[in-house]
C-alpha cells in the first residue's frame, strides 16, 4: 500500500463519517482503529460502520467506490487524490448461520449493538464518534483493554465455531498488544486448535505471515505452540521433538527484527526434514513461487557456510553471490546463537563480502556457449559441464580473460573432459 500520511488517513476517515451523517445516516468508526487509538497506537486503516446500505453509501459519498463485499454490506471508498487512502464502509449487520467454520451464508442489516455482538473479541467490538472522541462500547471491550485481557464476545466456542481463523487471530492479538487471553477463551482456543485446518491455506498463511514477521513473534510463537496451533498448521513442526521445537522457536526469535516470511519459516522448519518437506509445506500453504523458492533455498543451505573458511573460493563465491545471502547469513547467525555455537563463520563471510579478497565474487562469465561454438566445439549437453569448470577457474583466479579461458578449455578437453 502506498505510503499515506497518518493524519491524511485519519482525516479522510472522519470526512466519510461526516458526509454520511449529513445525509441523515448513523456513522461511526469501528473495530481495530478504535482499539488502536485507545491503546495509543496509530491505526493503519479505518473502518466505518453505518446504517446506510451499500447502495445508499455509494450514492451518498462523492468518491470512487468498490463493492468488495456488497452482499455482506461492505464497500470500499477511495480518496479522490491520495492513492492508497481508502476506507471500508460497512452496514451495521448480524451474520446468518456459519456452515463451514469459515464464513456466514449471509447477513441481515441490524443495529450497532447487534453489529458489535457478532464480532470476534471485545477489543474489536468498539465504536467511536471521531468528531467527539466518544467511545460506544456494547461488549465490555474498553474494560478489557484497560485490564489487558483478550476475551471472546459471548461464548468463545461459538465465536470460534463461526470462523476457525479466529483461533489464530487470538494468538496474534494477544502477542501484538501484550494481552492475556481470558481463561475461558484460552480453554476454547486449546480445545478447538485441531479444527484450524478447515480454514483455507491462504488465510492461515496470511495470519502466520503477520505473526512470524513481527518483532513480537516470540510471544506469538509461544502461544501458538502452547495452544497446539503451530503443530496443526505446520505438521512437520509438530512431528519434531520438544527440544527441536524449542530450538526452532529460539532461532526464530533471534532473527533480525523484521524477517521475511520465508526466513521466519526456514527458522521453524530447518530441522523438520529438509528442503523437500519445506517445499511441501510451502505448496500446502499456497505461498507464492518466490516465497517458496526462497524458503527451500534457505533450508537447503542452512549449514553450507559453517566451514566457510575452508571452502574453495569458487564454492564460497557462488554462495555469497546468491540473491538470498543476507537472509542466509541471518539464519546462520540465529542458529549459532540459539544453539550456543560459534558464529565466527558469519563474521568471516561478512568480511569476505566487504573486502572480496580473492577478486569480485560475481564477475561476468568469461565464456558463453557461443564462444565454445566459435572455438570449434559441437553443441551438446556437455557444454554445461565445460562452462561450469571455466566458471570455477575464473572464480578461483586461475583464468583471467577470454583467451586464458579458451586455453583452459583446450587443456581440460585434452585431459579427458567430455
Short mmCIF file of C-alpha atoms in Angstrom, two decimals:
data_model
loop_
_atom_site.label_atom_id
_atom_site.label_comp_id
_atom_site.label_asym_id
_atom_site.label_seq_id
_atom_site.Cartn_x
_atom_site.Cartn_y
_atom_site.Cartn_z
CA UNK A 1 0.00 0.00 0.00
CA UNK A 2 1.39 3.44 -0.91
CA UNK A 3 2.69 5.49 2.00
CA UNK A 4 -0.13 7.78 3.10
CA UNK A 5 0.36 10.31 5.87
CA UNK A 6 -1.30 9.11 9.08
CA UNK A 7 -3.12 12.41 9.53
CA UNK A 8 -4.41 12.32 5.96
CA UNK A 9 -5.71 8.79 6.52
CA UNK A 10 -7.47 9.82 9.72
CA UNK A 11 -8.89 12.99 8.16
CA UNK A 12 -10.38 11.08 5.26
CA UNK A 13 -11.96 8.51 7.59
CA UNK A 14 -13.53 11.31 9.60
CA UNK A 15 -14.72 13.01 6.41
CA UNK A 16 -16.53 9.81 5.39
CA UNK A 17 -18.36 9.75 8.74
CA UNK A 18 -19.33 13.42 8.50
CA UNK A 19 -20.70 13.11 4.97
CA UNK A 20 -22.81 10.08 5.86
CA UNK A 21 -24.22 11.89 8.87
CA UNK A 22 -25.06 14.99 6.86
CA UNK A 23 -27.10 12.72 4.61
CA UNK A 24 -29.09 11.54 7.63
CA UNK A 25 -27.33 8.25 8.41
CA UNK A 26 -25.62 6.95 11.54
CA UNK A 27 -21.89 6.53 11.10
CA UNK A 28 -19.05 5.61 13.48
CA UNK A 29 -15.50 4.36 13.36
CA UNK A 30 -15.46 0.67 14.19
CA UNK A 31 -13.22 -2.19 15.21
CA UNK A 32 -9.45 -2.20 15.02
CA UNK A 33 -8.95 1.52 14.51
CA UNK A 34 -10.81 2.27 17.75
CA UNK A 35 -8.80 -0.38 19.59
CA UNK A 36 -5.55 1.07 18.32
CA UNK A 37 -6.47 4.62 19.28
CA UNK A 38 -7.35 3.54 22.82
CA UNK A 39 -4.01 1.73 23.03
CA UNK A 40 -2.19 4.89 21.97
CA UNK A 41 -1.27 3.44 18.58
CA UNK A 42 -1.68 4.95 15.13
CA UNK A 43 -4.23 2.99 13.09
CA UNK A 44 -3.01 1.71 9.73
CA UNK A 45 -6.55 1.69 8.36
CA UNK A 46 -10.03 2.78 9.33
CA UNK A 47 -13.41 1.09 9.11
CA UNK A 48 -16.68 2.98 9.21
CA UNK A 49 -19.92 1.32 10.35
CA UNK A 50 -23.22 2.87 9.30
CA UNK A 51 -26.92 2.20 8.94
CA UNK A 52 -26.68 3.19 5.26
CA UNK A 53 -26.92 0.24 2.90
CA UNK A 54 -24.06 -0.25 0.46
CA UNK A 55 -26.17 1.28 -2.31
CA UNK A 56 -27.02 4.29 -0.15
CA UNK A 57 -23.40 4.73 0.93
CA UNK A 58 -22.16 4.66 -2.67
CA UNK A 59 -24.88 7.12 -3.73
CA UNK A 60 -24.11 9.45 -0.81
CA UNK A 61 -20.32 9.54 -0.80
CA UNK A 62 -18.69 11.53 -3.63
CA UNK A 63 -15.80 9.12 -4.02
CA UNK A 64 -14.89 6.22 -6.19
CA UNK A 65 -16.39 3.16 -4.52
CA UNK A 66 -15.61 -0.52 -4.90
CA UNK A 67 -18.24 -3.05 -3.84
CA UNK A 68 -15.75 -5.54 -2.34
CA UNK A 69 -18.45 -7.34 -0.39
CA UNK A 70 -21.73 -5.65 -1.15
CA UNK A 71 -23.64 -8.88 -0.42
CA UNK A 72 -22.16 -8.68 3.08
CA UNK A 73 -22.79 -4.96 3.39
CA UNK A 74 -19.23 -3.77 2.69
CA UNK A 75 -17.90 -1.22 0.20
CA UNK A 76 -14.52 0.48 -0.05
CA UNK A 77 -14.26 4.18 -0.85
CA UNK A 78 -11.10 5.82 -2.15
CA UNK A 79 -9.78 9.32 -1.61
CA UNK A 80 -10.11 11.27 -4.87
CA UNK A 81 -6.49 12.43 -4.89
CA UNK A 82 -4.45 10.35 -2.43
CA UNK A 83 -3.60 6.96 -3.85
CA UNK A 84 -3.83 4.25 -1.23
CA UNK A 85 -6.03 6.25 1.13
CA UNK A 86 -9.07 4.01 1.44
CA UNK A 87 -11.83 3.43 3.97
CA UNK A 88 -14.08 0.40 4.30
CA UNK A 89 -17.71 1.30 4.89
CA UNK A 90 -19.89 -1.49 6.30
CA UNK A 91 -23.56 -1.55 7.14
CA UNK A 92 -24.44 -2.50 10.72
CA UNK A 93 -25.20 -6.19 10.37
CA UNK A 94 -25.72 -9.55 12.01
CA UNK A 95 -24.39 -12.75 10.49
CA UNK A 96 -26.62 -15.60 9.46
CA UNK A 97 -25.60 -19.19 10.11
CA UNK A 98 -22.00 -20.33 9.65
CA UNK A 99 -21.99 -23.74 7.98
CA UNK A 100 -18.33 -24.35 7.23
CA UNK A 101 -16.33 -22.74 10.02
CA UNK A 102 -15.22 -20.04 7.61
CA UNK A 103 -17.97 -17.59 6.68
CA UNK A 104 -21.69 -16.90 7.18
CA UNK A 105 -24.17 -17.85 4.49
CA UNK A 106 -25.33 -14.24 4.53
CA UNK A 107 -26.06 -11.19 6.67
CA UNK A 108 -29.02 -9.14 7.79
CA UNK A 109 -28.78 -5.43 8.48
CA UNK A 110 -29.09 -4.64 12.15
CA UNK A 111 -28.25 -2.20 14.97
CA UNK A 112 -24.86 -1.07 16.31
CA UNK A 113 -25.25 -3.36 19.33
CA UNK A 114 -26.02 -6.41 17.19
CA UNK A 115 -23.14 -5.49 14.91
CA UNK A 116 -20.77 -5.38 17.87
CA UNK A 117 -22.02 -8.68 19.24
CA UNK A 118 -21.26 -10.55 16.01
CA UNK A 119 -17.55 -9.62 16.14
CA UNK A 120 -14.74 -11.84 17.44
CA UNK A 121 -13.19 -10.22 20.51
CA UNK A 122 -14.40 -7.48 22.81
CA UNK A 123 -11.42 -5.26 21.96
CA UNK A 124 -12.57 -5.34 18.31
CA UNK A 125 -16.21 -4.63 19.11
CA UNK A 126 -15.82 -0.94 19.93
CA UNK A 127 -17.19 2.10 18.08
CA UNK A 128 -16.05 5.73 18.23
CA UNK A 129 -17.50 9.06 17.23
CA UNK A 130 -14.49 10.68 15.56
CA UNK A 131 -15.92 14.17 15.93
CA UNK A 132 -16.17 13.97 19.74
CA UNK A 133 -13.93 11.07 20.69
CA UNK A 134 -16.82 9.32 22.45
CA UNK A 135 -16.40 5.52 22.63
CA UNK A 136 -19.52 3.38 22.24
CA UNK A 137 -18.99 0.03 23.96
CA UNK A 138 -21.69 -2.65 23.88
CA UNK A 139 -19.45 -5.62 24.74
CA UNK A 140 -17.09 -4.54 27.52
CA UNK A 141 -14.11 -4.06 25.25
CA UNK A 142 -12.86 -0.90 26.89
CA UNK A 143 -12.59 -2.51 30.31
CA UNK A 144 -10.81 -5.50 28.78
CA UNK A 145 -8.29 -3.18 27.14
CA UNK A 146 -7.68 -1.44 30.46
CA UNK A 147 -7.21 -4.84 32.13
CA UNK A 148 -5.03 -6.11 29.26
CA UNK A 149 -7.39 -9.00 28.51
CA UNK A 150 -8.32 -10.66 25.24
CA UNK A 151 -11.84 -12.02 25.59
CA UNK A 152 -14.15 -13.54 23.00
CA UNK A 153 -17.54 -11.87 22.69
CA UNK A 154 -20.20 -14.12 24.22
CA UNK A 155 -19.49 -17.85 24.15
CA UNK A 156 -15.88 -18.37 22.95
CA UNK A 157 -16.60 -21.79 21.44
CA UNK A 158 -19.49 -20.31 19.44
CA UNK A 159 -17.31 -17.45 18.16
CA UNK A 160 -14.56 -19.86 17.09
CA UNK A 161 -17.07 -22.27 15.60
CA UNK A 162 -18.27 -19.46 13.33
CA UNK A 163 -14.82 -18.75 11.95
CA UNK A 164 -11.94 -21.01 12.91
CA UNK A 165 -9.38 -18.41 11.78
CA UNK A 166 -10.22 -16.58 14.99
CA UNK A 167 -8.16 -19.22 16.79
CA UNK A 168 -5.01 -17.87 15.14
CA UNK A 169 -6.17 -14.29 15.50
CA UNK A 170 -6.43 -14.79 19.26
CA UNK A 171 -2.72 -15.55 19.43
CA UNK A 172 -1.85 -12.65 17.13
CA UNK A 173 -3.83 -10.05 19.04
CA UNK A 174 -2.61 -11.25 22.42
CA UNK A 175 1.01 -11.16 21.29
CA UNK A 176 0.81 -7.91 19.35
CA UNK A 177 -0.90 -5.92 22.12
CA UNK A 178 0.58 -7.60 25.18
CA UNK A 179 -2.73 -9.06 26.36
CA UNK A 180 -3.51 -12.08 28.49
CA UNK A 181 -6.07 -14.39 26.94
CA UNK A 182 -9.05 -14.69 29.29
CA UNK A 183 -9.19 -18.25 30.72
CA UNK A 184 -12.47 -19.39 29.13
CA UNK A 185 -11.37 -18.01 25.77
CA UNK A 186 -7.98 -19.71 26.12
CA UNK A 187 -9.59 -23.04 27.01
CA UNK A 188 -11.68 -22.83 23.83
CA UNK A 189 -8.61 -22.00 21.73
CA UNK A 190 -6.74 -25.05 23.01
CA UNK A 191 -9.72 -27.37 22.70
CA UNK A 192 -10.53 -26.32 19.15
CA UNK A 193 -6.97 -25.90 17.80
CA UNK A 194 -7.08 -29.07 15.62
CA UNK A 195 -10.07 -27.62 13.76
CA UNK A 196 -7.99 -24.77 12.32
CA UNK A 197 -7.29 -26.98 9.29
CA UNK A 198 -10.75 -26.24 7.84
CA UNK A 199 -9.59 -22.68 7.12
CA UNK A 200 -8.19 -22.00 3.66
CA UNK A 201 -4.39 -22.29 3.38
CA UNK A 202 -4.16 -18.72 2.09
CA UNK A 203 -5.87 -17.30 5.18
CA UNK A 204 -3.72 -19.40 7.50
CA UNK A 205 -0.57 -18.28 5.69
CA UNK A 206 -1.57 -14.64 5.98
CA UNK A 207 -2.07 -14.91 9.74
CA UNK A 208 1.28 -16.70 10.11
CA UNK A 209 2.92 -14.03 7.97
CA UNK A 210 1.61 -11.28 10.25
CA UNK A 211 2.78 -13.05 13.40
CA UNK A 212 6.12 -14.53 12.39
CA UNK A 213 7.49 -11.37 10.77
CA UNK A 214 6.57 -9.07 13.67
CA UNK A 215 9.08 -8.01 16.31
CA UNK A 216 6.93 -9.69 19.00
CA UNK A 217 6.90 -13.01 17.13
CA UNK A 218 8.41 -14.89 20.09
CA UNK A 219 5.30 -14.34 22.21
CA UNK A 220 3.04 -15.25 19.29
CA UNK A 221 5.03 -18.42 18.63
CA UNK A 222 4.85 -19.38 22.29
CA UNK A 223 1.07 -19.01 22.31
CA UNK A 224 0.74 -20.96 19.07
CA UNK A 225 2.86 -23.78 20.48
CA UNK A 226 1.07 -23.87 23.83
CA UNK A 227 -2.33 -23.99 22.13
CA UNK A 228 -1.31 -26.72 19.67
CA UNK A 229 -2.00 -24.40 16.77
CA UNK A 230 1.52 -24.35 15.34
CA UNK A 231 1.63 -28.15 15.11
CA UNK A 232 -1.81 -28.10 13.47
CA UNK A 233 -0.92 -25.61 10.73
CA UNK A 234 2.69 -26.82 10.31
CA UNK A 235 2.55 -30.64 10.75
CA UNK A 236 6.31 -31.08 10.11
CA UNK A 237 6.95 -28.77 13.07
CA UNK A 238 4.57 -30.84 15.16
CA UNK A 239 6.50 -34.01 14.27
CA UNK A 240 9.70 -32.60 15.77
CA UNK A 241 10.62 -33.45 19.37
CA UNK A 242 10.19 -30.81 22.05
CA UNK A 243 13.88 -29.88 22.12
CA UNK A 244 13.95 -29.30 18.37
CA UNK A 245 10.78 -27.24 18.59
CA UNK A 246 12.33 -25.11 21.34
CA UNK A 247 15.48 -24.58 19.23
CA UNK A 248 13.34 -23.60 16.25
CA UNK A 249 11.36 -21.09 18.28
CA UNK A 250 14.53 -19.60 19.72
CA UNK A 251 16.11 -19.39 16.26
CA UNK A 252 13.04 -17.55 15.01
CA UNK A 253 13.22 -15.11 17.91
CA UNK A 254 16.91 -14.38 17.25
CA UNK A 255 16.38 -13.37 13.62
CA UNK A 256 16.52 -9.64 12.76
CA UNK A 257 13.58 -7.53 13.89
CA UNK A 258 11.52 -7.82 10.71
CA UNK A 259 12.44 -11.06 8.94
CA UNK A 260 10.79 -12.03 5.68
CA UNK A 261 8.16 -14.75 5.85
CA UNK A 262 10.41 -17.32 4.06
CA UNK A 263 13.23 -16.61 6.53
CA UNK A 264 10.89 -16.99 9.51
CA UNK A 265 9.52 -20.24 8.11
CA UNK A 266 13.03 -21.52 7.45
CA UNK A 267 13.88 -20.96 11.12
CA UNK A 268 10.88 -23.04 12.18
CA UNK A 269 11.26 -25.83 9.61
CA UNK A 270 15.03 -26.21 9.24
CA UNK A 271 15.08 -29.38 11.37
CA UNK A 272 11.78 -30.72 10.07
CA UNK A 273 13.07 -32.91 7.26
CA UNK A 274 14.98 -30.87 4.72
CA UNK A 275 14.19 -28.97 1.53
CA UNK A 276 11.55 -31.39 0.29
CA UNK A 277 9.49 -31.03 3.46
CA UNK A 278 9.85 -27.24 3.29
CA UNK A 279 8.72 -27.30 -0.33
CA UNK A 280 5.69 -29.44 0.50
CA UNK A 281 4.76 -27.13 3.37
CA UNK A 282 5.09 -24.03 1.19
CA UNK A 283 2.92 -25.59 -1.50
CA UNK A 284 0.38 -26.65 1.10
CA UNK A 285 0.11 -23.07 2.35
CA UNK A 286 -0.02 -21.89 -1.27
CA UNK A 287 2.84 -19.47 -0.89
CA UNK A 288 3.96 -17.60 -3.97
CA UNK A 289 6.68 -19.22 -6.07
CA UNK A 290 9.09 -16.51 -4.95
CA UNK A 291 8.45 -17.21 -1.26
CA UNK A 292 8.51 -20.96 -1.74
CA UNK A 293 11.79 -20.95 -3.65
CA UNK A 294 13.50 -18.73 -1.07
CA UNK A 295 12.27 -20.90 1.82
CA UNK A 296 13.53 -24.07 0.16
CA UNK A 297 16.88 -22.46 -0.70
CA UNK A 298 17.39 -21.30 2.87
CA UNK A 299 16.62 -24.72 4.32
CA UNK A 300 18.88 -26.42 1.77
CA UNK A 301 21.82 -24.13 2.57
CA UNK A 302 21.31 -23.73 6.32
CA UNK A 303 24.63 -25.46 7.06
CA UNK A 304 26.65 -24.60 3.98
CA UNK A 305 28.59 -21.69 5.45
CA UNK A 306 29.73 -23.29 8.70
CA UNK A 307 33.05 -24.23 7.07
CA UNK A 308 33.26 -21.04 5.02
CA UNK A 309 36.95 -20.50 5.73
CA UNK A 310 37.78 -23.92 4.29
CA UNK A 311 35.56 -23.76 1.22
CA UNK A 312 37.10 -23.40 -2.22
CA UNK A 313 36.84 -19.80 -3.42
CA UNK A 314 34.53 -20.85 -6.24
CA UNK A 315 32.06 -22.53 -3.89
CA UNK A 316 32.13 -19.69 -1.37
CA UNK A 317 31.75 -17.01 -4.01
CA UNK A 318 28.77 -18.77 -5.58
CA UNK A 319 27.01 -18.79 -2.22
CA UNK A 320 27.92 -15.22 -1.32
CA UNK A 321 26.71 -14.01 -4.72
CA UNK A 322 23.27 -15.56 -4.22
CA UNK A 323 20.28 -13.24 -4.03
CA UNK A 324 19.32 -14.59 -0.61
CA UNK A 325 22.73 -14.35 1.02
CA UNK A 326 21.79 -11.73 3.62
CA UNK A 327 18.91 -13.88 4.80
CA UNK A 328 21.11 -16.98 4.82
CA UNK A 329 23.69 -15.19 6.95
CA UNK A 330 20.92 -14.03 9.30
CA UNK A 331 19.69 -17.62 9.58
CA UNK A 332 23.21 -18.94 10.25
CA UNK A 333 23.73 -16.28 12.91
CA UNK A 334 20.42 -17.05 14.63
CA UNK A 335 21.11 -20.79 14.58
CA UNK A 336 24.52 -20.23 16.16
CA UNK A 337 23.06 -18.09 18.94
CA UNK A 338 20.15 -20.48 19.52
CA UNK A 339 22.49 -23.46 19.89
CA UNK A 340 25.28 -21.66 21.80
CA UNK A 341 27.61 -22.29 18.85
CA UNK A 342 30.36 -20.09 17.44
CA UNK A 343 29.17 -17.53 14.87
CA UNK A 344 32.65 -16.81 13.56
CA UNK A 345 31.79 -18.19 10.13
CA UNK A 346 29.14 -15.50 9.75
CA UNK A 347 31.64 -12.78 10.61
CA UNK A 348 34.11 -14.29 8.16
CA UNK A 349 31.52 -14.23 5.35
CA UNK A 350 30.59 -10.64 6.07
CA UNK A 351 34.25 -9.59 5.98
CA UNK A 352 34.71 -11.52 2.75
CA UNK A 353 31.73 -9.77 1.19
CA UNK A 354 33.05 -6.39 2.25
CA UNK A 355 36.63 -6.92 1.06
CA UNK A 356 36.33 -9.59 -1.66
CA UNK A 357 40.00 -10.58 -1.16
CA UNK A 358 40.05 -13.13 -3.99
CA UNK A 359 38.57 -10.82 -6.59
CA UNK A 360 34.92 -9.98 -7.34
CA UNK A 361 32.51 -12.60 -6.04
CA UNK A 362 30.28 -12.42 -9.12
CA UNK A 363 32.24 -11.23 -12.19
CA UNK A 364 30.68 -11.53 -15.66
CA UNK A 365 31.34 -15.03 -17.11
CA UNK A 366 34.35 -15.22 -19.41
CA UNK A 367 32.72 -17.65 -21.83
CA UNK A 368 29.30 -18.49 -23.19
CA UNK A 369 28.03 -21.35 -25.31
CA UNK A 370 28.53 -19.22 -28.41
CA UNK A 371 32.20 -18.80 -27.51
CA UNK A 372 32.58 -22.58 -27.37
CA UNK A 373 30.87 -22.97 -30.74
CA UNK A 374 33.14 -20.29 -32.18
CA UNK A 375 36.06 -22.22 -30.78
CA UNK A 376 35.04 -25.24 -32.84
CA UNK A 377 33.17 -27.32 -30.29
CA UNK A 378 30.00 -29.14 -31.22
CA UNK A 379 26.99 -28.05 -29.11
CA UNK A 380 25.57 -30.56 -26.63
CA UNK A 381 24.76 -31.26 -23.01
CA UNK A 382 28.48 -31.30 -22.20
CA UNK A 383 28.60 -27.52 -22.68
CA UNK A 384 27.12 -27.03 -19.18
CA UNK A 385 29.95 -29.02 -17.58
CA UNK A 386 32.59 -27.16 -19.56
CA UNK A 387 31.19 -23.73 -18.68
CA UNK A 388 30.87 -24.76 -15.02
CA UNK A 389 34.56 -25.71 -14.86
CA UNK A 390 35.55 -22.48 -16.58
CA UNK A 391 33.45 -20.53 -14.08
CA UNK A 392 35.16 -22.29 -11.17
CA UNK A 393 38.58 -21.49 -12.63
CA UNK A 394 37.56 -17.86 -13.11
CA UNK A 395 36.26 -17.50 -9.53
CA UNK A 396 39.50 -19.03 -8.24
CA UNK A 397 41.57 -16.62 -10.39
CA UNK A 398 43.12 -19.44 -12.40
CA UNK A 399 41.91 -17.81 -15.64
CA UNK A 400 41.54 -14.07 -16.03
CA UNK A 401 40.33 -13.35 -19.54
CA UNK A 402 38.65 -14.94 -22.55
CA UNK A 403 41.88 -16.13 -24.08
CA UNK A 404 43.05 -17.87 -20.93
CA UNK A 405 39.61 -19.41 -20.55
CA UNK A 406 39.72 -20.94 -24.05
CA UNK A 407 43.19 -22.26 -23.42
CA UNK A 408 41.90 -23.81 -20.19
CA UNK A 409 39.09 -25.49 -22.14
CA UNK A 410 41.62 -26.99 -24.57
CA UNK A 411 43.70 -28.35 -21.70
CA UNK A 412 40.68 -29.86 -19.96
CA UNK A 413 39.43 -31.46 -23.18
CA UNK A 414 42.86 -32.90 -23.83
CA UNK A 415 42.81 -34.31 -20.28
CA UNK A 416 39.53 -36.07 -20.94
CA UNK A 417 36.78 -33.60 -20.07
CA UNK A 418 33.72 -34.67 -22.17
#
